[in-house]
mmCIF file of C-alpha atoms and ligand atoms in Angstrom:
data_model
loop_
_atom_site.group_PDB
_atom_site.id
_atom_site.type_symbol
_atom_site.label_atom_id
_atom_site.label_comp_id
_atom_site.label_asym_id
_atom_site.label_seq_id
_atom_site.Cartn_x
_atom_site.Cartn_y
_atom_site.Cartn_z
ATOM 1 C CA UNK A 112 87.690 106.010 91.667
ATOM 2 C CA UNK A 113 90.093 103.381 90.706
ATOM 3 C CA UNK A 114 90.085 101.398 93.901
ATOM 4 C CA UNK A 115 88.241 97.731 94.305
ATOM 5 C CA UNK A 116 88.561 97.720 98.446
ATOM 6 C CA UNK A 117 90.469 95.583 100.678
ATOM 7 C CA UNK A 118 89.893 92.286 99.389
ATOM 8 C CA UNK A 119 92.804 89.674 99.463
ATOM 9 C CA UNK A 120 90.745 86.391 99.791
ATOM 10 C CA UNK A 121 90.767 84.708 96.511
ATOM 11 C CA UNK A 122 94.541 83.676 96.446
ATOM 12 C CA UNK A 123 94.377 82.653 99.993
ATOM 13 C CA UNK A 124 91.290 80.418 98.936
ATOM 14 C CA UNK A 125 92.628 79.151 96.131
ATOM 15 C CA UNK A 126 95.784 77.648 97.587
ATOM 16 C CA UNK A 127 93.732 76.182 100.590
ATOM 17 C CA UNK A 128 91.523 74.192 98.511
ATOM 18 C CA UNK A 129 94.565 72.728 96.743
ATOM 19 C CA UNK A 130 95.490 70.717 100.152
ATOM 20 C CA UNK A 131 92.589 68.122 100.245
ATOM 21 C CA UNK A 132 92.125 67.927 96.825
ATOM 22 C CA UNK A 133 96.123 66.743 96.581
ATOM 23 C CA UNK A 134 96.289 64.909 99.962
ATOM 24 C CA UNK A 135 92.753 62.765 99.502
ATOM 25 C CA UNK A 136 92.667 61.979 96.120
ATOM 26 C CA UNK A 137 90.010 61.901 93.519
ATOM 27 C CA UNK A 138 87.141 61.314 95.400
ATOM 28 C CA UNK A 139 87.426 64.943 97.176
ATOM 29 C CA UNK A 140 88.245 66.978 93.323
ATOM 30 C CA UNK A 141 84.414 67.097 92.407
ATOM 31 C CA UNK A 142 83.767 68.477 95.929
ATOM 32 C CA UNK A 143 86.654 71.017 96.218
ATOM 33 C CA UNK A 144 86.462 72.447 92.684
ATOM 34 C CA UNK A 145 82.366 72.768 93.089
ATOM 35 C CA UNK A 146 82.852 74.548 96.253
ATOM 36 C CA UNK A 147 85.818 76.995 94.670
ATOM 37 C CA UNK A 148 83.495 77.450 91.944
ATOM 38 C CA UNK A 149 80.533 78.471 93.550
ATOM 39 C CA UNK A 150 82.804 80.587 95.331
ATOM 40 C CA UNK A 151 84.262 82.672 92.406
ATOM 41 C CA UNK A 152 80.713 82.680 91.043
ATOM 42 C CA UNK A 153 79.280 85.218 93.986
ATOM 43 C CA UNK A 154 82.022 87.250 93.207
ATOM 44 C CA UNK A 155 84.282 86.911 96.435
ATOM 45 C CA UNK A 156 83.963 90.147 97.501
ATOM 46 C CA UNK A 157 82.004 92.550 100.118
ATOM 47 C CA UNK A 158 79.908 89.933 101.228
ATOM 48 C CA UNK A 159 80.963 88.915 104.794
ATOM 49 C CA UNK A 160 78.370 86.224 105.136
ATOM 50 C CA UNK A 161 79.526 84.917 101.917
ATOM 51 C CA UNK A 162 82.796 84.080 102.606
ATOM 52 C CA UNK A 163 83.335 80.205 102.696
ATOM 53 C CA UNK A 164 84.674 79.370 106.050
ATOM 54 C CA UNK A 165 87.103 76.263 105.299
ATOM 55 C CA UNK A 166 85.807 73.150 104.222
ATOM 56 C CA UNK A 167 81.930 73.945 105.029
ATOM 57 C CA UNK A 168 81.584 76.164 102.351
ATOM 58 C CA UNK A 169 81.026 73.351 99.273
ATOM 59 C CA UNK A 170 78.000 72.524 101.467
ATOM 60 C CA UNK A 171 76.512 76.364 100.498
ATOM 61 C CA UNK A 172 73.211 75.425 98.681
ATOM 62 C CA UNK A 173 73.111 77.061 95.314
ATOM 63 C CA UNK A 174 71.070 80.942 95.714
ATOM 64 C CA UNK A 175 72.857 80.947 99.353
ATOM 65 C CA UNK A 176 75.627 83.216 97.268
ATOM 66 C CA UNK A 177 72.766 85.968 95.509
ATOM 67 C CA UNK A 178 70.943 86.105 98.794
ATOM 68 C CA UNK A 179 74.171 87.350 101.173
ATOM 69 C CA UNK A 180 75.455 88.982 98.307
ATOM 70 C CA UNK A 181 72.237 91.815 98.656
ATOM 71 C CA UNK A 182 71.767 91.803 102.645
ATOM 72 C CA UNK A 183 70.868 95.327 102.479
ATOM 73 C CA UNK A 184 68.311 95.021 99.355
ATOM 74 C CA UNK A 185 65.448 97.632 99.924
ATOM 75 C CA UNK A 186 67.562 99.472 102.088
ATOM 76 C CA UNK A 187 68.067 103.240 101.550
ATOM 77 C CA UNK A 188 71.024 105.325 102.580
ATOM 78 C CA UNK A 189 71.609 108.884 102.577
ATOM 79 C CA UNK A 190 75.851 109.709 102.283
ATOM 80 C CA UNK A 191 76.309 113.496 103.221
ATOM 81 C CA UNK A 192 79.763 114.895 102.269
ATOM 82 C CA UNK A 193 80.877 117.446 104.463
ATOM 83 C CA UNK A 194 80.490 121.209 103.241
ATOM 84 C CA UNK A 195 81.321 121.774 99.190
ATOM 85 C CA UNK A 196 85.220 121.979 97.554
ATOM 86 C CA UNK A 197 83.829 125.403 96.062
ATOM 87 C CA UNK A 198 81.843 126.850 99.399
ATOM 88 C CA UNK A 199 84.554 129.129 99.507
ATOM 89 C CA UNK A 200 84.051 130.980 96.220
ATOM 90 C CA UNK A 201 80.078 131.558 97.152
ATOM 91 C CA UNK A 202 80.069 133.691 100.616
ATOM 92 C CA UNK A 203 77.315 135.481 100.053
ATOM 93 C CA UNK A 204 75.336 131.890 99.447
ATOM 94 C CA UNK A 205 76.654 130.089 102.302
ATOM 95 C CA UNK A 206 76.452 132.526 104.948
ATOM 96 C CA UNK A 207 72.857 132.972 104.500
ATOM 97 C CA UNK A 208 71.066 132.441 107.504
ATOM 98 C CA UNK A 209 68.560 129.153 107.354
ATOM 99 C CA UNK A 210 65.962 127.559 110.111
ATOM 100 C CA UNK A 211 67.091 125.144 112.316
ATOM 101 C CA UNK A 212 64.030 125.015 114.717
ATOM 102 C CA UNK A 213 65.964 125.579 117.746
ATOM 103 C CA UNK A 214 67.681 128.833 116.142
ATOM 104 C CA UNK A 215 69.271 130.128 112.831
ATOM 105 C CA UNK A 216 72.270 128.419 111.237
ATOM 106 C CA UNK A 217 74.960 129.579 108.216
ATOM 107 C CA UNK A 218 74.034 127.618 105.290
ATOM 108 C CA UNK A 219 76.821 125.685 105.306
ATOM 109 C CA UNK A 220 80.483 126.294 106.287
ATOM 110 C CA UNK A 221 83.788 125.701 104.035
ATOM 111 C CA UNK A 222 84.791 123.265 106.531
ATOM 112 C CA UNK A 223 88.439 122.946 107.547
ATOM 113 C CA UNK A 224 91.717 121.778 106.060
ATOM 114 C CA UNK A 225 94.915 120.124 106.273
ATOM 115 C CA UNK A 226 98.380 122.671 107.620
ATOM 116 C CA UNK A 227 99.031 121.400 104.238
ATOM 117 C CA UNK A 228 96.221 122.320 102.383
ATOM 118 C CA UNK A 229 94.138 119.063 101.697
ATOM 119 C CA UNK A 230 90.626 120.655 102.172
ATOM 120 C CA UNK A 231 87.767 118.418 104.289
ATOM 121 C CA UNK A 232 85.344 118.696 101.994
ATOM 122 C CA UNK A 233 87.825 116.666 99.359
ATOM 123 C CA UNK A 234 87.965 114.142 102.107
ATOM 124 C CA UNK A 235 84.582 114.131 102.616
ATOM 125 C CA UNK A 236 83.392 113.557 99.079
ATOM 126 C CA UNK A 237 86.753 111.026 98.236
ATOM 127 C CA UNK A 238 85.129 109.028 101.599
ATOM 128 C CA UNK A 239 82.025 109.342 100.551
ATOM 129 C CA UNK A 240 82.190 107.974 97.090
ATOM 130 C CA UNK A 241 84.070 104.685 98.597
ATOM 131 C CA UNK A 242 81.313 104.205 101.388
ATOM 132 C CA UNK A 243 79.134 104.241 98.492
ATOM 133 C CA UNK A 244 80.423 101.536 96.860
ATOM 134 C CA UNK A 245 80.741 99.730 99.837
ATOM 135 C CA UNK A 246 76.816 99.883 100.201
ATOM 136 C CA UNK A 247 75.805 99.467 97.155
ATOM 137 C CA UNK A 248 78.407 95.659 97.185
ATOM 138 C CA UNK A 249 75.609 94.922 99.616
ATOM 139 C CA UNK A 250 72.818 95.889 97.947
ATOM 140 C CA UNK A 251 71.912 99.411 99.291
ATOM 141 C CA UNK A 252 70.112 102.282 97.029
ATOM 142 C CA UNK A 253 72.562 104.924 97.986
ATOM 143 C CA UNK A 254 71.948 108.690 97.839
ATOM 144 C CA UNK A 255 74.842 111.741 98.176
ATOM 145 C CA UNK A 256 73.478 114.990 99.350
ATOM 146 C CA UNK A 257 76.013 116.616 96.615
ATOM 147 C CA UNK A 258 78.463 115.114 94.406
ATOM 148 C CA UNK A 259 81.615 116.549 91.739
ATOM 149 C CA UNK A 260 78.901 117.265 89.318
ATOM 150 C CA UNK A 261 76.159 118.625 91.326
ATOM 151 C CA UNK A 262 75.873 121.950 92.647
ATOM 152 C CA UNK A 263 78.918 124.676 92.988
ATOM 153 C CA UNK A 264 77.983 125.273 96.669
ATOM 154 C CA UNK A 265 76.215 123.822 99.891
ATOM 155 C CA UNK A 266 73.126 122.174 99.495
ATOM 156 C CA UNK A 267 72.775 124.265 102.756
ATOM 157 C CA UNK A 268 72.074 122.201 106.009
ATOM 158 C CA UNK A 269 68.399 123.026 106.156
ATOM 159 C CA UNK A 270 68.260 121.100 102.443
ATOM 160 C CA UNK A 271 70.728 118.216 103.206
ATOM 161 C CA UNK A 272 68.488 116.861 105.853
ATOM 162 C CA UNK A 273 65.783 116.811 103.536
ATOM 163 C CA UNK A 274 67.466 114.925 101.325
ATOM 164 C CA UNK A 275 67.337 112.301 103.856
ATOM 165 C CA UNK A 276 63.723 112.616 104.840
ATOM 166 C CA UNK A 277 62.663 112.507 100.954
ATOM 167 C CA UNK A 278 64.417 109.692 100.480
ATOM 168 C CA UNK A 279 63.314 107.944 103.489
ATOM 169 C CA UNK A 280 66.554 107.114 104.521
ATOM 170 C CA UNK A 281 67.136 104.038 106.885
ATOM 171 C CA UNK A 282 70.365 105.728 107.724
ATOM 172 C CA UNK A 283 71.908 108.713 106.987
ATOM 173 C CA UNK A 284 75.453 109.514 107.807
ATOM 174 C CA UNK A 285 77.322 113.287 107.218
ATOM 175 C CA UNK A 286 80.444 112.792 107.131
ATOM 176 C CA UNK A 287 83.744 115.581 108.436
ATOM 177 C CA UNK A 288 86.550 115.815 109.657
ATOM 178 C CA UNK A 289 87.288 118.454 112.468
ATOM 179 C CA UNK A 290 89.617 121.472 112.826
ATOM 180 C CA UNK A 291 90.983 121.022 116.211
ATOM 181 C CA UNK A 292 94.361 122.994 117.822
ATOM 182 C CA UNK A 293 97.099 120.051 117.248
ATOM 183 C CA UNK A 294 97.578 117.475 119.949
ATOM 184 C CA UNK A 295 93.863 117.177 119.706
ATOM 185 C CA UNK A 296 93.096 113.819 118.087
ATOM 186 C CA UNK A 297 90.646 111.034 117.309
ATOM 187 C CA UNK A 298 87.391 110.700 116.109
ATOM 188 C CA UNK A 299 84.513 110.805 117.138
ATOM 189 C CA UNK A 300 80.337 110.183 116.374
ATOM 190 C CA UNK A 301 77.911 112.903 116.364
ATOM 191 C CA UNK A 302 74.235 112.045 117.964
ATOM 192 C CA UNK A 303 71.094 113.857 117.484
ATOM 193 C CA UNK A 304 69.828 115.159 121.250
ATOM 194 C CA UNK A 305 66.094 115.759 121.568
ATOM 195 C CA UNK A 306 64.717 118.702 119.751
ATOM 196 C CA UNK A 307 61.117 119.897 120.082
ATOM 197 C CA UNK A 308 60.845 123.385 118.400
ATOM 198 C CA UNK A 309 59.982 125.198 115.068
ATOM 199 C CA UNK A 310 59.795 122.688 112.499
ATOM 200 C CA UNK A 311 62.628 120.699 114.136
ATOM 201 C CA UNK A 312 61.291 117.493 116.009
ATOM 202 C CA UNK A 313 64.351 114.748 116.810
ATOM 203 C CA UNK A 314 62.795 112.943 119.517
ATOM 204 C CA UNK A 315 61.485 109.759 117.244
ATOM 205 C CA UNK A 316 65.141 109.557 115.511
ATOM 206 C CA UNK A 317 67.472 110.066 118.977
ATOM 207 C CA UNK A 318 66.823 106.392 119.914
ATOM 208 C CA UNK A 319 67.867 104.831 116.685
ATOM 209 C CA UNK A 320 70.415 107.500 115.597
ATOM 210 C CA UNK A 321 72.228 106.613 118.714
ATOM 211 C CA UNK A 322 71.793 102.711 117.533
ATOM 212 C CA UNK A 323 73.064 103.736 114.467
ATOM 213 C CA UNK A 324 75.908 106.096 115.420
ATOM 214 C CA UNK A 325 77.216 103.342 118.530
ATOM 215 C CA UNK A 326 77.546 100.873 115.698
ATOM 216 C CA UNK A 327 79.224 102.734 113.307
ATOM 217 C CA UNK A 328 81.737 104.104 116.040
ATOM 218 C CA UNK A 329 82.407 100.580 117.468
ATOM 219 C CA UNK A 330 83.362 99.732 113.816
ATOM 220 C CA UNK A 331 85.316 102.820 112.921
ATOM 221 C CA UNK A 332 87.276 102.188 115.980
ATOM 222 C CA UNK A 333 88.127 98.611 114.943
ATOM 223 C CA UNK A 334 88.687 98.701 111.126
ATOM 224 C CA UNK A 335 90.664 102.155 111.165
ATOM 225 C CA UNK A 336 92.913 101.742 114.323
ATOM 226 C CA UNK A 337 91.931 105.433 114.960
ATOM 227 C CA UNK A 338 91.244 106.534 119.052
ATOM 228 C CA UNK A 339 88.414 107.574 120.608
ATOM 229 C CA UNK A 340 88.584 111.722 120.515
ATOM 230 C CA UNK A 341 90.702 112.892 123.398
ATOM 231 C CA UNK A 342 89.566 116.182 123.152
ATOM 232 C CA UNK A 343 85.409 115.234 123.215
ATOM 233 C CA UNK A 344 83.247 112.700 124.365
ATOM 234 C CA UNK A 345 85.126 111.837 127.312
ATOM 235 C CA UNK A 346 86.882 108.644 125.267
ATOM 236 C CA UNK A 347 83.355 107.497 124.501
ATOM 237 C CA UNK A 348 83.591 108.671 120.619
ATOM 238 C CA UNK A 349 80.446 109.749 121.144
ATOM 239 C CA UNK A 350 78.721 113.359 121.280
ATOM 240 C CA UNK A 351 75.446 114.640 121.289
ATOM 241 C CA UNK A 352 74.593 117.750 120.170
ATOM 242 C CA UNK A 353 71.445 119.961 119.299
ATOM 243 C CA UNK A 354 73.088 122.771 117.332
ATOM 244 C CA UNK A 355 73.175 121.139 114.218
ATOM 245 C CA UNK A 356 70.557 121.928 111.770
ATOM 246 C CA UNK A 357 72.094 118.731 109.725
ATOM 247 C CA UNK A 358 70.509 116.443 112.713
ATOM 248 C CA UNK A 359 68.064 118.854 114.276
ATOM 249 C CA UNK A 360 65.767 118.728 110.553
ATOM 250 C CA UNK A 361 66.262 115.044 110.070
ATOM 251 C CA UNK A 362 63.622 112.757 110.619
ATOM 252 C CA UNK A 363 65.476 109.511 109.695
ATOM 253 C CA UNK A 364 68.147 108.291 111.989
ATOM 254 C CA UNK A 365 71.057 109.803 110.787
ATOM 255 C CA UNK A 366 73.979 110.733 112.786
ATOM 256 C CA UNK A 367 77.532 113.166 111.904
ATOM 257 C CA UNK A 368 81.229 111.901 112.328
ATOM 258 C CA UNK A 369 84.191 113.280 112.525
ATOM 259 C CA UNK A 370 86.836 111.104 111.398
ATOM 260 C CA UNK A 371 89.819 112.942 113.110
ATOM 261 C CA UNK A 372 91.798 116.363 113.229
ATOM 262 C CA UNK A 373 92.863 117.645 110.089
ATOM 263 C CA UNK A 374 95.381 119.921 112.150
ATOM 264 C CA UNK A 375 96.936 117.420 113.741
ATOM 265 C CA UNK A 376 99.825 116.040 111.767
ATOM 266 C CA UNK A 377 99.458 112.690 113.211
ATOM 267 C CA UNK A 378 95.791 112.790 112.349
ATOM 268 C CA UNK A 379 96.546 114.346 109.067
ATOM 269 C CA UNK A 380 98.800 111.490 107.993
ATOM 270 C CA UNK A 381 95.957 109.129 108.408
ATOM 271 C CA UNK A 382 93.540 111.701 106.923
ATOM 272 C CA UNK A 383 95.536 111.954 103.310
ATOM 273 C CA UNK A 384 96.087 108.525 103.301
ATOM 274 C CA UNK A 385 94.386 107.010 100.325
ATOM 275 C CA UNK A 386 94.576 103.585 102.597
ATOM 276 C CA UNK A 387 93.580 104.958 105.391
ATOM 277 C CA UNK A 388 90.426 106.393 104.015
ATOM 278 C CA UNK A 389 89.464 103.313 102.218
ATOM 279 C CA UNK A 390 89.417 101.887 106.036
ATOM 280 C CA UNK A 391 87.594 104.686 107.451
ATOM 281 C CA UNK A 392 85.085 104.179 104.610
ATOM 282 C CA UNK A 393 84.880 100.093 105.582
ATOM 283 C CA UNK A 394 84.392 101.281 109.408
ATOM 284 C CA UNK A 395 81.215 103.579 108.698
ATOM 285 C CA UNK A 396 80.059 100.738 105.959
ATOM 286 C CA UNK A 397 80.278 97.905 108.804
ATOM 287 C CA UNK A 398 78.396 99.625 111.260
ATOM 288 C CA UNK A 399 75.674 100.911 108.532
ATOM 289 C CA UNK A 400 75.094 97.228 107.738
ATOM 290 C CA UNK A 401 74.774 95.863 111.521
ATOM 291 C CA UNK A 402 72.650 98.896 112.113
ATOM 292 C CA UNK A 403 70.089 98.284 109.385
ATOM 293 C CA UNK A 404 70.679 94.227 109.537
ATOM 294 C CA UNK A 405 69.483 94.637 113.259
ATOM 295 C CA UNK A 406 72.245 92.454 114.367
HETATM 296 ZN ZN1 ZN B 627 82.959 119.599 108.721
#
């Protein structure tokens, strides 16, 4: 929980505005040291539109700062760590059968793990809690289907939807990582596909789930490095699926990914990597906020 993000900017700044300041004289201090200090005032950090781009950025009117620094104000997401770190001591609980209007579902699963033992759902809670942050540096009320101190198994799929729909999510993301033989690798974006039955009904969420989960995917792609699946999706990242009570109950776009292959070693280098996951986190984050920034 110690870790601020990725943010290297201030130094950089710093020693650019030194230049003009030394090289023109007095006339340009005022100028530079107004703009630097506006600068450090909106905090530097998370907000992409904040960033001062060179010299233009003494020319930021004062309140341009608070206004980038909440672009997702008013927005709600939904975070849904995979599975539970103690699933596995509750069988009984998890393996009960719940509605998924096109059939009957487990619960919820223990999800995978590392050769070496690093369970997903750790993964999925450690990502989880940095995506979080992420949001919320732009503003975003931000909801987790389960946290550390909540409950000691599930909430089962049928409920973790609902958690969505409650909340009237603007996104929702569940987030996984797969358990694939080795060789398999990549990630790769879950979709809702149209479901019509029982008290499942996807078909107003598969446009903008598919909105949501192209962004996010473009995003992952570029911030983590990490290929398109070569095992599904046909090197589009992208699957849809209808089996998943997670996406079949939702009625707020909302979309699954799986980050990569916890049984691959390559994969699972990338997948313990404190780094690494800090990037993954900034992938899902980017696309979240193009998704609900409609740009
Ligand atoms: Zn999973």
């Amino acid at each position: 929980m110690s870790y601020t993000g990725p943010e290297s900017e201030p130094p950089k700044q710093r020693r650019s505005w030194r230049v003009p300041i030394v090289v023109a004289g007095g006339a340009l201090v005022a100028g530079g040291l107004v703009g630097w200090g506006a600068y450090a005032a909106g905090g530097g950090a998370g907000e992409d539109a904040a960033k001062p781009a060179g010299r233009s950025a003494p020319a930021a009117a004062p309140g341009a700062d608070d206004k980038a620094a909440a672009p997702l104000a008013g927005k709600v997401v939904v975070i849904d760590p995979g599975h539970n770190v103690d699933n596995f001591r509750h069988p009984a609980e998890i393996n009960r059968q719940v509605d998924v209007g096109n059939g009957r579902k487990e619960c919820d699963t223990t999800g995978t793990s590392t050769n070496d033992g690093y369970p997903e759902a750790r993964f999925t809670l450690d990502v989880a809690h940095r995506l979080r942050a992420l949001l919320e540096r732009q503003g975003a009320t931000v909801r987790l289907t389960h946290d550390e101190k909540g409950p000691e198994w599930g909430p089962c799929v049928d409920e973790r939807a609902a958690i969505g729909n409650k909340a009237h999510a603007d996104a929702a993301i569940s987030i996984h990582a797969d358990g694939a033989p080795a060789g398999d690798r990549g990630f790769h974006v879950i979709l809702p596909g149209a479901v019509h039955a029982g008290g499942a009904d996807t078909r107003p969420i598969v446009g903008p789930s598919r909105a949501l989960g192209e962004r996010i995917a473009s995003d992952f792609r570029r911030v983590t490095g990490e290929p398109p699946s070569n095992y599904i999706g046909h090197g589009t990242a992208l699957d849809t699926r209808t089996d998943l009570g997670g996406l079949n109950l939702s009625t707020v776009p909302k979309v699954f990914i799986e980050c990569g292959n916890m049984r691959d070693t390559k994969d699972a280098a990338l997948l313990t990597s404190e780094t690494w996951r800090q990037k993954a986190a900034q992938g899902m984050s980017e696309g979240i906020v193009s998704f609900l920034r409609g740009s």
